[in-house]
Amino acid sequence: MAPEIKYTKADVDLAVSAAKAAFHRNSEWRLLDASARGRLLNKFADLVQRDTKYLTELESYNNGMVVNLGLYFSETNVKSIRYLASLADKIQGDTVPLDGDNFTFTLKQPVGVCGLILPWNFPILMFINKVVTALAAGCTVVVKPAEQTPLTALALAALLKEAGVPAGVVNVVNGYGPGAGTALTHHPDVAKISFTGSVEVGKLIQQAAGKVNLKRVTLELGGKSPLIIMNDADLNVAVPTAAFGVFSHQGQMCVAASRLYVQSGIYDKFVEKAVEFAKNRKVGNPADTTVDQGPQIDSEMLEKVLGYIEKGKKDGAKLLTGGKRIGKSGFYVEPTVFADVKDDMTIAKEEIFGPVQSILKFDTLEEVIDRANNTSYGLAAGIFTTNINNALQYAKHVEAGNVWVNGYGMTGQQSPFGGYKDSGVGREGGLNCVDPYLEVKAIAISLPKKF
Ligand code: NAP
Ligand code: MG
């Protein structure tokens, strides 16, 4: 391990110095018109669209994402790039009514070299969210993909090169967290870190970011997101939506609806339908287009998920379906439903990151809002109800960065995304998504009293 760590640090040093050179005020990148930057990124979108099949398959080989889900994300990824490309020439400052005789304005400038550390669950989507936003702002970047998923970042970097992005602007270093990741978070020439992954590593990154220089930090971390089903919900929509919210991508989603609170009046009926739905999900080879659920990312995560299921049983939750590994090769887990889960059980408190639905009972909205908020996480939340007052009260009081009503997971590049509390720092997406990659300079010009 030791020589490898040394090697990756040297790689990061090389990559950062290439990114620093490409950020020089006289570099080809810095001299490019903002509109030309947008055109380059649109060309990149064309290439990602051209290579949809290849990228989708590569993502699936990398992390086991079922091909149908990959194809859905391919479409949204292209739209995402075009949205971010459109922001490149909309970065503008203000004129400022400063007291006295002067003319004062603000100039927004790219922050510098950005270190972008990616997770394994959505490698292409995360690459686009971070890299294309940084490039739209005019920054240069060094990307460190997750160890499990080294491939798609390389393919995307090759497409950025083909689109005409100058050498040194985008650098990819495949290496481990301790080694490549830490070299990046401690590098004096890196101005900003954007990270998606676990809270545990997020905390390390925030500390590291203040050790050598003062790096700006954006963190998109995990969640334990509450989804509330009220008595008046349409179960024909709520049951499948709640299932997709926790089973999609094998449950490996930061926004997974992993605390499902169901009101007492419909609890038994809901649980029965949820179990039936889970039993009908097809698990298997992710390349098969009829498959709903593929394998967990690796043996470590498989063991972690099975460990949580055992803990759920031991704590007294009612296991109604699933709970076991499927077969002996591949890391497949049965879609699992626990009912009668209590707030203090481990499966109701910790992020499982697997296909495990935990159902809890509640009586009143007042009660469930406090229970939903009784966590250090705050990424997403949902509610199913036909009562507008209940929906709005919940949306107002739940502590989460994204709230979904009568649906789950509706988001896109146009909408800000990120967490309250330990679920993160800052937001990605939305009109202001380039701001964390920019510095604001206030320029005041003194005017003569008389002319
Ligand atoms: P992780 O350790 O947080 O990894 C995310 C990224 O950070 C990877 O590129 C990782 O490199 C890197 N990293 C690790 N330690 C680092 C350090 N000290 N400094 C800089 N970079 C570092 O996530 P994981 O271990 O793969 O998964 C663990 C848990 O995280 C999951 O069970 C899940 O709960 C959560 N998670 C959340 C998300 C999300 O979307 N919010 C995504 C993935 C995982 P390596 O790949 O080499 O470790
Ligand atoms: Mg890891």
CSV table of C-alpha atoms in Angstrom, one decimal, residues 82-439:
chain,number,residue,atom,x,y,z
A,82,ARG,CA,-26.6,22.0,-21.8
A,83,TYR,CA,-28.1,23.8,-18.8
A,84,LEU,CA,-24.7,24.3,-17.2
A,85,ALA,CA,-23.2,25.3,-20.6
A,86,SER,CA,-25.9,28.0,-20.9
A,87,LEU,CA,-24.7,29.6,-17.6
A,88,ALA,CA,-21.1,30.2,-18.9
A,89,ASP,CA,-21.9,33.6,-20.4
A,90,LYS,CA,-24.5,34.7,-17.8
A,91,ILE,CA,-21.9,35.2,-15.0
A,92,GLN,CA,-22.2,38.9,-14.3
A,93,GLY,CA,-21.7,41.3,-11.4
A,94,ASP,CA,-23.6,44.3,-10.1
A,95,THR,CA,-23.2,48.0,-10.0
A,96,VAL,CA,-23.0,49.2,-6.4
A,97,PRO,CA,-24.4,52.5,-4.9
A,98,LEU,CA,-21.5,53.1,-2.7
A,99,ASP,CA,-21.6,56.5,-0.8
A,100,GLY,CA,-19.4,59.3,-2.3
A,101,ASP,CA,-18.4,60.1,-5.8
A,102,ASN,CA,-17.3,56.9,-7.3
A,103,PHE,CA,-18.3,54.2,-9.7
A,104,THR,CA,-18.3,50.8,-8.1
A,105,PHE,CA,-19.0,47.4,-9.6
A,106,THR,CA,-18.4,43.7,-8.9
A,107,LEU,CA,-16.5,41.3,-11.0
A,108,LYS,CA,-17.1,37.5,-10.6
A,109,GLN,CA,-14.0,35.5,-11.4
A,110,PRO,CA,-13.3,31.7,-11.3
A,111,VAL,CA,-11.9,30.6,-7.9
A,112,GLY,CA,-8.9,28.6,-9.4
A,113,VAL,CA,-8.0,25.0,-9.4
A,114,CYS,CA,-10.8,22.8,-8.0
A,115,GLY,CA,-10.4,19.3,-6.5
A,116,LEU,CA,-13.5,17.2,-7.3
A,117,ILE,CA,-13.9,14.0,-5.4
A,118,LEU,CA,-16.5,11.6,-6.7
A,119,PRO,CA,-18.5,8.7,-5.2
A,120,TRP,CA,-19.3,5.4,-6.9
A,121,ASN,CA,-23.1,5.4,-7.0
A,122,PHE,CA,-23.6,7.9,-9.8
A,123,PRO,CA,-20.2,8.5,-11.3
A,124,ILE,CA,-21.3,10.1,-14.6
A,125,LEU,CA,-23.9,12.3,-13.0
A,126,MET,CA,-21.5,13.4,-10.3
A,127,PHE,CA,-18.7,14.1,-12.8
A,128,ILE,CA,-21.1,16.3,-14.8
A,129,ASN,CA,-22.5,18.1,-11.7
A,130,LYS,CA,-19.0,19.0,-10.5
A,131,VAL,CA,-16.8,19.2,-13.6
A,132,VAL,CA,-19.1,21.0,-16.0
A,133,THR,CA,-20.2,23.5,-13.3
A,134,ALA,CA,-16.6,24.3,-12.5
A,135,LEU,CA,-15.8,24.7,-16.2
A,136,ALA,CA,-18.8,26.9,-16.8
A,137,ALA,CA,-17.4,29.1,-14.1
A,138,GLY,CA,-14.0,29.2,-15.8
A,139,CYS,CA,-12.1,27.0,-13.3
A,140,THR,CA,-9.7,24.2,-14.0
A,141,VAL,CA,-10.1,20.9,-12.3
A,142,VAL,CA,-8.5,17.7,-10.9
A,143,VAL,CA,-11.0,14.9,-10.5
A,144,LYS,CA,-10.6,11.9,-8.2
A,145,PRO,CA,-13.2,9.2,-9.0
A,146,ALA,CA,-14.1,6.5,-6.4
A,147,GLU,CA,-11.8,3.5,-6.3
A,148,GLN,CA,-14.7,1.2,-7.4
A,149,THR,CA,-15.6,3.2,-10.5
A,150,PRO,CA,-12.4,4.5,-12.3
A,151,LEU,CA,-13.7,4.2,-15.9
A,152,THR,CA,-16.4,6.7,-16.8
A,153,ALA,CA,-14.4,9.7,-15.6
A,154,LEU,CA,-11.6,8.8,-18.0
A,155,ALA,CA,-14.1,8.3,-20.9
A,156,LEU,CA,-15.8,11.7,-20.1
A,157,ALA,CA,-12.4,13.5,-19.9
A,158,ALA,CA,-11.5,12.1,-23.3
A,159,LEU,CA,-14.8,13.5,-24.7
A,160,LEU,CA,-14.0,17.0,-23.1
A,161,LYS,CA,-10.6,16.8,-24.9
A,162,GLU,CA,-12.4,15.9,-28.2
A,163,ALA,CA,-14.8,18.8,-27.6
A,164,GLY,CA,-11.7,21.1,-27.6
A,165,VAL,CA,-11.2,21.8,-23.9
A,166,PRO,CA,-7.5,22.8,-23.8
A,167,ALA,CA,-4.9,20.5,-22.2
A,168,GLY,CA,-4.5,20.8,-18.4
A,169,VAL,CA,-8.0,22.2,-17.8
A,170,VAL,CA,-9.4,18.8,-16.9
A,171,ASN,CA,-7.2,16.2,-15.1
A,172,VAL,CA,-8.3,12.8,-13.8
A,173,VAL,CA,-6.3,10.9,-11.1
A,174,ASN,CA,-7.5,7.5,-10.2
A,175,GLY,CA,-6.3,6.7,-6.8
A,176,TYR,CA,-7.5,5.9,-3.3
A,177,GLY,CA,-9.1,8.3,-0.8
A,178,PRO,CA,-6.1,8.1,1.5
A,179,GLY,CA,-3.4,9.0,-1.0
A,180,ALA,CA,-4.9,10.7,-4.0
A,181,GLY,CA,-7.9,12.2,-2.2
A,182,THR,CA,-5.9,13.5,0.8
A,183,ALA,CA,-3.1,14.8,-1.5
A,184,LEU,CA,-5.8,16.9,-3.2
A,185,THR,CA,-7.5,18.1,0.0
A,186,HIS,CA,-4.1,19.2,1.4
A,187,HIS,CA,-2.6,20.7,-1.7
A,188,PRO,CA,-1.7,24.4,-1.3
A,189,ASP,CA,-2.6,25.2,-5.0
A,190,VAL,CA,-6.1,23.8,-4.8
A,191,ALA,CA,-8.6,26.6,-4.1
A,192,LYS,CA,-11.8,24.6,-3.7
A,193,ILE,CA,-12.9,21.1,-3.0
A,194,SER,CA,-16.3,19.7,-4.0
A,195,PHE,CA,-17.1,16.2,-2.6
A,196,THR,CA,-19.9,13.7,-2.7
A,197,GLY,CA,-19.8,10.7,-0.4
A,198,SER,CA,-20.2,9.7,3.3
A,199,VAL,CA,-20.6,12.1,6.2
A,200,GLU,CA,-17.5,10.6,7.8
A,201,VAL,CA,-15.2,11.5,4.9
A,202,GLY,CA,-17.1,14.8,4.5
A,203,LYS,CA,-16.0,15.8,8.0
A,204,LEU,CA,-12.3,14.8,7.2
A,205,ILE,CA,-12.4,16.9,4.1
A,206,GLN,CA,-13.7,19.9,5.8
A,207,GLN,CA,-10.9,19.6,8.4
A,208,ALA,CA,-8.3,19.0,5.7
A,209,ALA,CA,-9.5,22.0,3.7
A,210,GLY,CA,-8.4,24.3,6.5
A,211,LYS,CA,-5.0,22.7,7.2
A,212,VAL,CA,-2.7,24.1,4.5
A,213,ASN,CA,-4.6,26.9,2.9
A,214,LEU,CA,-8.3,27.9,3.2
A,215,LYS,CA,-10.1,25.9,0.6
A,216,ARG,CA,-13.7,26.6,-0.3
A,217,VAL,CA,-15.8,23.5,0.3
A,218,THR,CA,-19.0,22.1,-1.1
A,219,LEU,CA,-20.2,18.8,0.5
A,220,GLU,CA,-23.0,16.6,-0.7
A,221,LEU,CA,-23.3,13.9,1.9
A,222,GLY,CA,-25.7,11.1,2.8
A,223,GLY,CA,-29.2,11.0,4.3
A,224,LYS,CA,-31.9,9.2,6.2
A,225,SER,CA,-34.8,10.7,4.4
A,226,PRO,CA,-38.3,10.5,5.8
A,227,LEU,CA,-41.2,9.9,3.5
A,228,ILE,CA,-44.7,10.4,5.1
A,229,ILE,CA,-47.8,8.7,3.8
A,230,MET,CA,-51.0,10.3,5.2
A,231,ASN,CA,-54.4,8.5,5.5
A,232,ASP,CA,-55.7,10.4,2.5
A,233,ALA,CA,-52.9,9.3,0.1
A,234,ASP,CA,-53.5,7.6,-3.1
A,235,LEU,CA,-52.0,4.2,-2.4
A,236,ASN,CA,-51.9,3.2,-6.1
A,237,VAL,CA,-49.2,6.0,-6.5
A,238,ALA,CA,-47.8,6.1,-3.0
A,239,VAL,CA,-46.8,2.4,-2.7
A,240,PRO,CA,-44.8,2.1,-6.0
A,241,THR,CA,-43.3,5.6,-5.5
A,242,ALA,CA,-42.1,4.7,-1.9
A,243,ALA,CA,-40.6,1.5,-3.3
A,244,PHE,CA,-38.8,3.2,-6.1
A,245,GLY,CA,-37.6,5.8,-3.6
A,246,VAL,CA,-35.7,3.1,-1.6
A,247,PHE,CA,-35.1,0.2,-4.0
A,248,SER,CA,-33.9,2.1,-7.1
A,249,HIS,CA,-30.2,1.6,-7.9
A,250,GLN,CA,-30.2,-1.1,-5.2
A,251,GLY,CA,-30.9,1.5,-2.5
A,252,GLN,CA,-27.5,3.1,-3.2
A,253,MET,CA,-28.9,6.7,-3.3
A,254,CYS,CA,-28.2,9.6,-1.0
A,255,VAL,CA,-31.9,10.5,-1.2
A,256,ALA,CA,-33.2,7.0,-0.4
A,257,ALA,CA,-36.6,7.2,1.3
A,258,SER,CA,-35.2,5.0,4.1
A,259,ARG,CA,-37.6,6.0,6.8
A,260,LEU,CA,-41.2,5.4,5.6
A,261,TYR,CA,-43.7,6.8,8.1
A,262,VAL,CA,-47.2,5.5,7.4
A,263,GLN,CA,-50.3,6.9,9.2
A,264,SER,CA,-52.2,4.5,11.4
A,265,GLY,CA,-55.5,4.5,9.4
A,266,ILE,CA,-53.9,3.0,6.3
A,267,TYR,CA,-50.9,1.3,7.9
A,268,ASP,CA,-51.9,-2.4,7.6
A,269,LYS,CA,-53.2,-2.0,4.0
A,270,PHE,CA,-50.0,-0.1,3.0
A,271,VAL,CA,-47.7,-2.6,4.5
A,272,GLU,CA,-49.5,-5.5,2.7
A,273,LYS,CA,-49.2,-3.7,-0.7
A,274,ALA,CA,-45.6,-2.7,-0.1
A,275,VAL,CA,-44.6,-6.3,0.6
A,276,GLU,CA,-46.4,-7.4,-2.5
A,277,PHE,CA,-44.6,-4.8,-4.6
A,278,ALA,CA,-41.2,-5.7,-3.2
A,279,LYS,CA,-41.8,-9.4,-3.9
A,280,ASN,CA,-42.5,-8.6,-7.5
A,281,ARG,CA,-39.2,-6.7,-8.2
A,282,LYS,CA,-36.9,-8.6,-10.5
A,283,VAL,CA,-33.3,-8.9,-9.4
A,284,GLY,CA,-30.5,-10.0,-11.7
A,285,ASN,CA,-28.0,-9.1,-14.3
A,286,PRO,CA,-28.1,-5.3,-14.7
A,287,ALA,CA,-27.5,-5.6,-18.5
A,288,ASP,CA,-30.9,-7.4,-18.8
A,289,THR,CA,-33.4,-4.7,-19.7
A,290,THR,CA,-36.2,-6.5,-17.8
A,291,VAL,CA,-34.3,-6.4,-14.5
A,292,ASP,CA,-35.3,-3.9,-11.8
A,293,GLN,CA,-32.5,-4.4,-9.4
A,294,GLY,CA,-28.8,-5.3,-9.9
A,295,PRO,CA,-26.0,-6.1,-7.5
A,296,GLN,CA,-24.6,-4.0,-4.6
A,297,ILE,CA,-21.4,-2.2,-5.6
A,298,ASP,CA,-18.9,-4.6,-3.8
A,299,SER,CA,-18.5,-7.2,-1.1
A,300,GLU,CA,-17.9,-4.6,1.6
A,301,MET,CA,-21.2,-2.9,0.9
A,302,LEU,CA,-23.0,-6.3,0.6
A,303,GLU,CA,-21.8,-7.2,4.1
A,304,LYS,CA,-22.7,-3.8,5.4
A,305,VAL,CA,-26.3,-4.1,4.1
A,306,LEU,CA,-26.7,-7.7,5.3
A,307,GLY,CA,-25.3,-6.6,8.7
A,308,TYR,CA,-28.0,-3.9,9.0
A,309,ILE,CA,-30.7,-6.4,8.1
A,310,GLU,CA,-29.5,-8.7,10.9
A,311,LYS,CA,-29.4,-5.7,13.3
A,312,GLY,CA,-33.0,-4.9,12.3
A,313,LYS,CA,-34.2,-8.4,13.1
A,314,LYS,CA,-32.3,-8.4,16.4
A,315,ASP,CA,-33.8,-5.0,17.4
A,316,GLY,CA,-37.3,-6.5,16.9
A,317,ALA,CA,-38.4,-5.0,13.6
A,318,LYS,CA,-40.8,-7.3,11.7
A,319,LEU,CA,-39.1,-8.8,8.6
A,320,LEU,CA,-41.9,-9.3,6.1
A,321,THR,CA,-40.0,-10.2,2.9
A,322,GLY,CA,-36.4,-10.5,1.7
A,323,GLY,CA,-33.5,-10.2,4.1
A,324,LYS,CA,-31.0,-12.5,2.4
A,325,ARG,CA,-28.3,-12.5,-0.2
A,326,ILE,CA,-29.3,-14.1,-3.6
A,327,GLY,CA,-26.9,-16.8,-4.8
A,328,LYS,CA,-23.2,-17.0,-4.1
A,329,SER,CA,-21.7,-15.0,-6.9
A,330,GLY,CA,-22.4,-11.3,-7.5
A,331,PHE,CA,-23.6,-9.1,-4.6
A,332,TYR,CA,-27.3,-9.4,-4.9
A,333,VAL,CA,-29.7,-8.7,-2.0
A,334,GLU,CA,-33.4,-9.5,-1.9
A,335,PRO,CA,-35.7,-6.4,-1.8
A,336,THR,CA,-36.3,-6.3,1.9
A,337,VAL,CA,-39.3,-4.9,3.9
A,338,PHE,CA,-39.3,-4.3,7.6
A,339,ALA,CA,-42.5,-3.2,9.4
A,340,ASP,CA,-43.1,-2.0,12.9
A,341,VAL,CA,-39.7,-0.3,12.9
A,342,LYS,CA,-39.2,2.1,15.9
A,343,ASP,CA,-37.3,5.4,15.7
A,344,ASP,CA,-34.5,4.2,18.0
A,345,MET,CA,-33.6,1.1,16.0
A,346,THR,CA,-30.3,1.2,14.1
A,347,ILE,CA,-32.1,0.6,10.7
A,348,ALA,CA,-34.2,3.8,11.4
A,349,LYS,CA,-31.1,5.9,12.3
A,350,GLU,CA,-28.2,4.9,10.1
A,351,GLU,CA,-27.8,5.1,6.3
A,352,ILE,CA,-28.1,1.5,5.0
A,353,PHE,CA,-27.4,2.2,1.3
A,354,GLY,CA,-29.1,-1.0,0.3
A,355,PRO,CA,-32.6,-2.3,-0.8
A,356,VAL,CA,-34.2,-2.1,2.6
A,357,GLN,CA,-37.5,-0.5,3.3
A,358,SER,CA,-38.2,0.4,6.9
A,359,ILE,CA,-41.8,1.2,7.7
A,360,LEU,CA,-42.8,3.1,10.9
A,361,LYS,CA,-46.3,4.0,12.1
A,362,PHE,CA,-47.5,7.5,13.1
A,363,ASP,CA,-50.7,9.1,14.2
A,364,THR,CA,-50.6,12.9,13.6
A,365,LEU,CA,-48.7,15.2,11.3
A,366,GLU,CA,-47.4,17.3,14.3
A,367,GLU,CA,-45.9,14.1,15.8
A,368,VAL,CA,-44.3,12.9,12.6
A,369,ILE,CA,-42.7,16.2,11.7
A,370,ASP,CA,-40.7,16.1,15.0
A,371,ARG,CA,-39.8,12.5,14.5
A,372,ALA,CA,-38.8,13.1,10.9
A,373,ASN,CA,-36.5,16.0,12.1
A,374,ASN,CA,-35.0,14.0,14.9
A,375,THR,CA,-31.8,13.1,13.0
A,376,SER,CA,-28.5,14.7,12.2
A,377,TYR,CA,-29.3,14.2,8.4
A,378,GLY,CA,-31.3,16.6,6.3
A,379,LEU,CA,-31.0,15.8,2.6
A,380,ALA,CA,-34.5,15.0,1.3
A,381,ALA,CA,-38.1,14.4,2.5
A,382,GLY,CA,-41.4,13.5,1.0
A,383,ILE,CA,-45.1,13.4,1.8
A,384,PHE,CA,-48.2,11.9,0.2
A,385,THR,CA,-51.4,13.7,1.0
A,386,THR,CA,-54.3,15.3,-0.8
A,387,ASN,CA,-54.6,18.0,1.9
A,388,ILE,CA,-52.7,21.1,0.7
A,389,ASN,CA,-52.4,22.5,4.2
A,390,ASN,CA,-50.8,19.4,5.5
A,391,ALA,CA,-48.4,19.2,2.5
A,392,LEU,CA,-47.4,22.9,3.0
A,393,GLN,CA,-47.0,22.6,6.8
A,394,TYR,CA,-44.7,19.6,6.3
A,395,ALA,CA,-42.8,21.2,3.4
A,396,LYS,CA,-42.2,24.3,5.6
A,397,HIS,CA,-41.2,22.5,8.8
A,398,VAL,CA,-39.2,19.5,7.7
A,399,GLU,CA,-35.5,20.0,7.9
A,400,ALA,CA,-34.3,18.9,4.4
A,401,GLY,CA,-32.8,20.5,1.3
A,402,ASN,CA,-35.4,18.9,-1.1
A,403,VAL,CA,-39.0,18.2,-0.3
A,404,TRP,CA,-41.3,16.2,-2.6
A,405,VAL,CA,-45.1,16.2,-2.4
A,406,ASN,CA,-47.1,13.3,-3.9
A,407,GLY,CA,-44.0,12.1,-5.7
A,408,TYR,CA,-40.4,11.4,-4.8
A,409,GLY,CA,-37.0,12.3,-6.3
A,410,MET,CA,-38.2,15.0,-8.7
A,411,THR,CA,-35.1,17.0,-9.4
A,412,GLY,CA,-32.9,18.2,-12.2
A,413,GLN,CA,-30.0,20.6,-13.0
A,414,GLN,CA,-32.4,23.6,-12.9
A,415,SER,CA,-33.2,23.0,-9.2
A,416,PRO,CA,-30.9,23.5,-6.2
A,417,PHE,CA,-29.8,20.2,-4.6
A,418,GLY,CA,-28.1,19.7,-1.2
A,419,GLY,CA,-28.5,19.1,2.5
A,420,TYR,CA,-29.5,20.7,5.8
A,421,LYS,CA,-27.4,19.7,8.9
A,422,ASP,CA,-24.9,16.9,8.4
A,423,SER,CA,-26.2,16.1,4.9
A,424,GLY,CA,-23.9,18.7,3.4
A,425,VAL,CA,-22.6,22.2,2.9
A,426,GLY,CA,-23.8,24.3,-0.1
A,427,ARG,CA,-25.9,23.4,-3.1
A,428,GLU,CA,-25.4,22.0,-6.6
A,429,GLY,CA,-27.8,22.8,-9.4
A,430,GLY,CA,-30.0,25.9,-10.0
A,431,LEU,CA,-29.2,29.3,-11.5
A,432,ASN,CA,-26.7,30.0,-8.7
A,433,CYS,CA,-24.8,26.8,-8.9
A,434,VAL,CA,-21.7,28.5,-10.4
A,435,ASP,CA,-21.4,30.8,-7.4
A,436,PRO,CA,-19.4,28.4,-5.2
A,437,TYR,CA,-16.8,28.3,-8.0
A,438,LEU,CA,-16.5,32.1,-8.2
A,439,GLU,CA,-14.8,34.8,-6.2
